[in-house]
Coordinates of C-alpha atoms in Angstrom, one line a residue:
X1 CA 0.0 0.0 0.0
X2 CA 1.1 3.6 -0.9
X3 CA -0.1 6.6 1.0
X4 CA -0.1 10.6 0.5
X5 CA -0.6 12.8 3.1
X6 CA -0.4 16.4 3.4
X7 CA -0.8 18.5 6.4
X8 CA -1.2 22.0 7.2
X9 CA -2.4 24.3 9.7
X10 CA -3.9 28.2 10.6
X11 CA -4.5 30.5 13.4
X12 CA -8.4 31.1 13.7
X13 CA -9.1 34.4 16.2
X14 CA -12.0 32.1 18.1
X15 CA -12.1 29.5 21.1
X16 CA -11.8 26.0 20.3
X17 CA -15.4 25.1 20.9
X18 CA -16.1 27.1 18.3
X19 CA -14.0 26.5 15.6
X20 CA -14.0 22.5 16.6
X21 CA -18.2 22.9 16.3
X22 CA -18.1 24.3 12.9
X23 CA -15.0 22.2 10.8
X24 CA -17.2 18.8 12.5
X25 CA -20.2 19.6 10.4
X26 CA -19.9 18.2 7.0
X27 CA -22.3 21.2 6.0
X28 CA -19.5 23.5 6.7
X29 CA -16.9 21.1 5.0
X30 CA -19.3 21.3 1.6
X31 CA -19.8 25.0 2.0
X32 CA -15.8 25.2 1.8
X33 CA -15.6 22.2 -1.2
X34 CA -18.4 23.6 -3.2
X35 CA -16.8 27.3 -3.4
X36 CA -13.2 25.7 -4.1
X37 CA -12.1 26.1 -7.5
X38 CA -11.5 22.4 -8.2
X39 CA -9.0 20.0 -9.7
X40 CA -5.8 21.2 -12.1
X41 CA -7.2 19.3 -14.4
X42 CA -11.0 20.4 -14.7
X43 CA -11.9 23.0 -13.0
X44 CA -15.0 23.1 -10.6
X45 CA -16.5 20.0 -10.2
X46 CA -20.4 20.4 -9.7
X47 CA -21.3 18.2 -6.5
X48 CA -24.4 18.2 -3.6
X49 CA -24.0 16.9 -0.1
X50 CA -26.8 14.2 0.4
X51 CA -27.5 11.4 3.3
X52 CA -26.0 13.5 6.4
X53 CA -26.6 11.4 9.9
X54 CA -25.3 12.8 12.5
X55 CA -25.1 10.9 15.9
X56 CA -26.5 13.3 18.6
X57 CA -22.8 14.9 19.3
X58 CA -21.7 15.1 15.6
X59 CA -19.4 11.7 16.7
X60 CA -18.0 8.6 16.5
X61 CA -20.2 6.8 13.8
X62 CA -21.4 10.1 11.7
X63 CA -22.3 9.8 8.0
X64 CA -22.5 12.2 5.0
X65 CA -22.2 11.6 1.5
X66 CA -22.4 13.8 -2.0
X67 CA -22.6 13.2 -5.2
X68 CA -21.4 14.8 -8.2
X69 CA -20.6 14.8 -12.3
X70 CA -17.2 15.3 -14.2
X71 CA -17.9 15.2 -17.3
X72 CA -20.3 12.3 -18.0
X73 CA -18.8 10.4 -15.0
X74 CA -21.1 10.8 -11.9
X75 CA -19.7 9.7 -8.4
X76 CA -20.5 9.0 -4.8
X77 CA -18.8 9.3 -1.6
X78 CA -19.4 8.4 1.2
X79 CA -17.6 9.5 4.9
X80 CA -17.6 8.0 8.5
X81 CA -16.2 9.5 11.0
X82 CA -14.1 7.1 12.7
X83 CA -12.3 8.8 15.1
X84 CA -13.5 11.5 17.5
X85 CA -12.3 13.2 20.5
X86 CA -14.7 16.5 21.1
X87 CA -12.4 19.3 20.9
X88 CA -9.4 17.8 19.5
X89 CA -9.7 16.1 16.4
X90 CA -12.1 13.6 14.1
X91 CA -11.6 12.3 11.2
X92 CA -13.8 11.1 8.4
X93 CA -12.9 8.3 6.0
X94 CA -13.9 7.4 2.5
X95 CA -13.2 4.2 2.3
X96 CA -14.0 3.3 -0.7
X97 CA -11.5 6.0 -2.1
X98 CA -8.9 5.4 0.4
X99 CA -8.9 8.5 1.6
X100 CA -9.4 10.7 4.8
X101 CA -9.7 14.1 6.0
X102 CA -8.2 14.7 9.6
X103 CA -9.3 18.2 11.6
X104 CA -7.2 19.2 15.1
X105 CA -7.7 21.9 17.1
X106 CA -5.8 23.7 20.1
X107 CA -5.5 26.6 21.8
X108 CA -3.0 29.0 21.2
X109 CA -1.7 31.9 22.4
X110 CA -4.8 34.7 21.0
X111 CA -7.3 31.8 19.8
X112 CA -7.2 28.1 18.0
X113 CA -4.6 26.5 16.1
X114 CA -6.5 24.8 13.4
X115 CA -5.0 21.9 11.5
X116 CA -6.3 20.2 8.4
X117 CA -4.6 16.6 7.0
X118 CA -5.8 15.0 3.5
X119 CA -4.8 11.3 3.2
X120 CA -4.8 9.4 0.3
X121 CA -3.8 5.2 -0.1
X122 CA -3.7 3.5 -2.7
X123 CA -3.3 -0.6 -3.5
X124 CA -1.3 -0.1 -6.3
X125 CA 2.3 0.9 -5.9
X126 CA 2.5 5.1 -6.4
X127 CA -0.6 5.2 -7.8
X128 CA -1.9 7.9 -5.2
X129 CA 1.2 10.1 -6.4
X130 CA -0.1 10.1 -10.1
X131 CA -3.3 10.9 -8.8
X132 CA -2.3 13.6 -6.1
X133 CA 0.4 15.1 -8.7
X134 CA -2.5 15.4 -11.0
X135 CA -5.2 16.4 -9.7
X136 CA -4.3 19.3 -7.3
X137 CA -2.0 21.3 -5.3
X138 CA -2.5 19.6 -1.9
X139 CA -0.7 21.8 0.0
X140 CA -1.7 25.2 -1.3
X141 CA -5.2 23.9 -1.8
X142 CA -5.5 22.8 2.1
X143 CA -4.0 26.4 2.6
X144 CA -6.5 28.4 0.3
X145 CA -9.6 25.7 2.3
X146 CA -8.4 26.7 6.0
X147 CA -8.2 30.0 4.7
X148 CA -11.9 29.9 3.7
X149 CA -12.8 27.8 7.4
X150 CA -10.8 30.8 9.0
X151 CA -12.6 33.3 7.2
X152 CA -16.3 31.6 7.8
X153 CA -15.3 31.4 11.4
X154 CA -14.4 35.0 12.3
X155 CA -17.1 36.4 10.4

């Protein structure tokens, strides 16, 4: 198995309830996705969150899914969030994909430290390099999407 992983991380001027209450709710996940300009390779990528459970926390065993079109292709995904530890971190896992999105927080000096992680595995042997190489900038696209959580946070 071959993974990619990149990590990054931003200053948000808000406690970490409050910045930990908002990046846990795939609704504010797909606000940031569906305003994000998309792939090197095509663009925006039309896409609709469908089939959000929530456990009564936003948890351990939380669902959400969306659909979407490139091209003539349509697609599914689906996310569980298999870890959570309120006010620290969670992470939701496509399984089907391989690939996972991690959220930390932590206090810092004048607010939160908010940290975003994209994983992506694949079976075959650097195949998740071809893909990541291709079809973004990971680490100045999780830059310009904490940028966007940062901004939706302090406004």
């Amino acid at each position: 198995m071959s993974t990619t992983t990149h990590t990054r991380s931003i200053h948000v001027d808000a406690p970490v309830e409050t910045v930990f209450d908002h990046v846990k709710d795939p609704h504010s996940f797909y606000a940031v996705m569906s305003e994000f300009p998309g792939s090197r390779l095509v663009g925006h990528v039309k896409a609709e969150l469908t089939d959000v459970s929530l456990t009564p926390d936003g948890g351990l065993g939380s669902t959400w899914s969306f659909k979407g079109a490139l091209f003539i292709f349509h697609y599914d995904a689906t996310f569980t969030r298999e870890e959570y530890v309120p006010n620290e971190r969670f992470v939701d896992r496509n399984a089907d994909a391989g690939t996972s999105w991690t959220f930390t927080v932590e206090p810092d000096e004048t607010g939160t430290t908010l940290g975003m992680s994209f994983t992506m595995s694949s079976k075959v042997p650097l195949l998740d390099k071809v893909e990541d190489r291709l079809s973004w900038d990971g680490d100045g696209d999780l830059d310009t999407m904490l940028t966007m959580f940062k901004k939706a946070i302090e406004t």
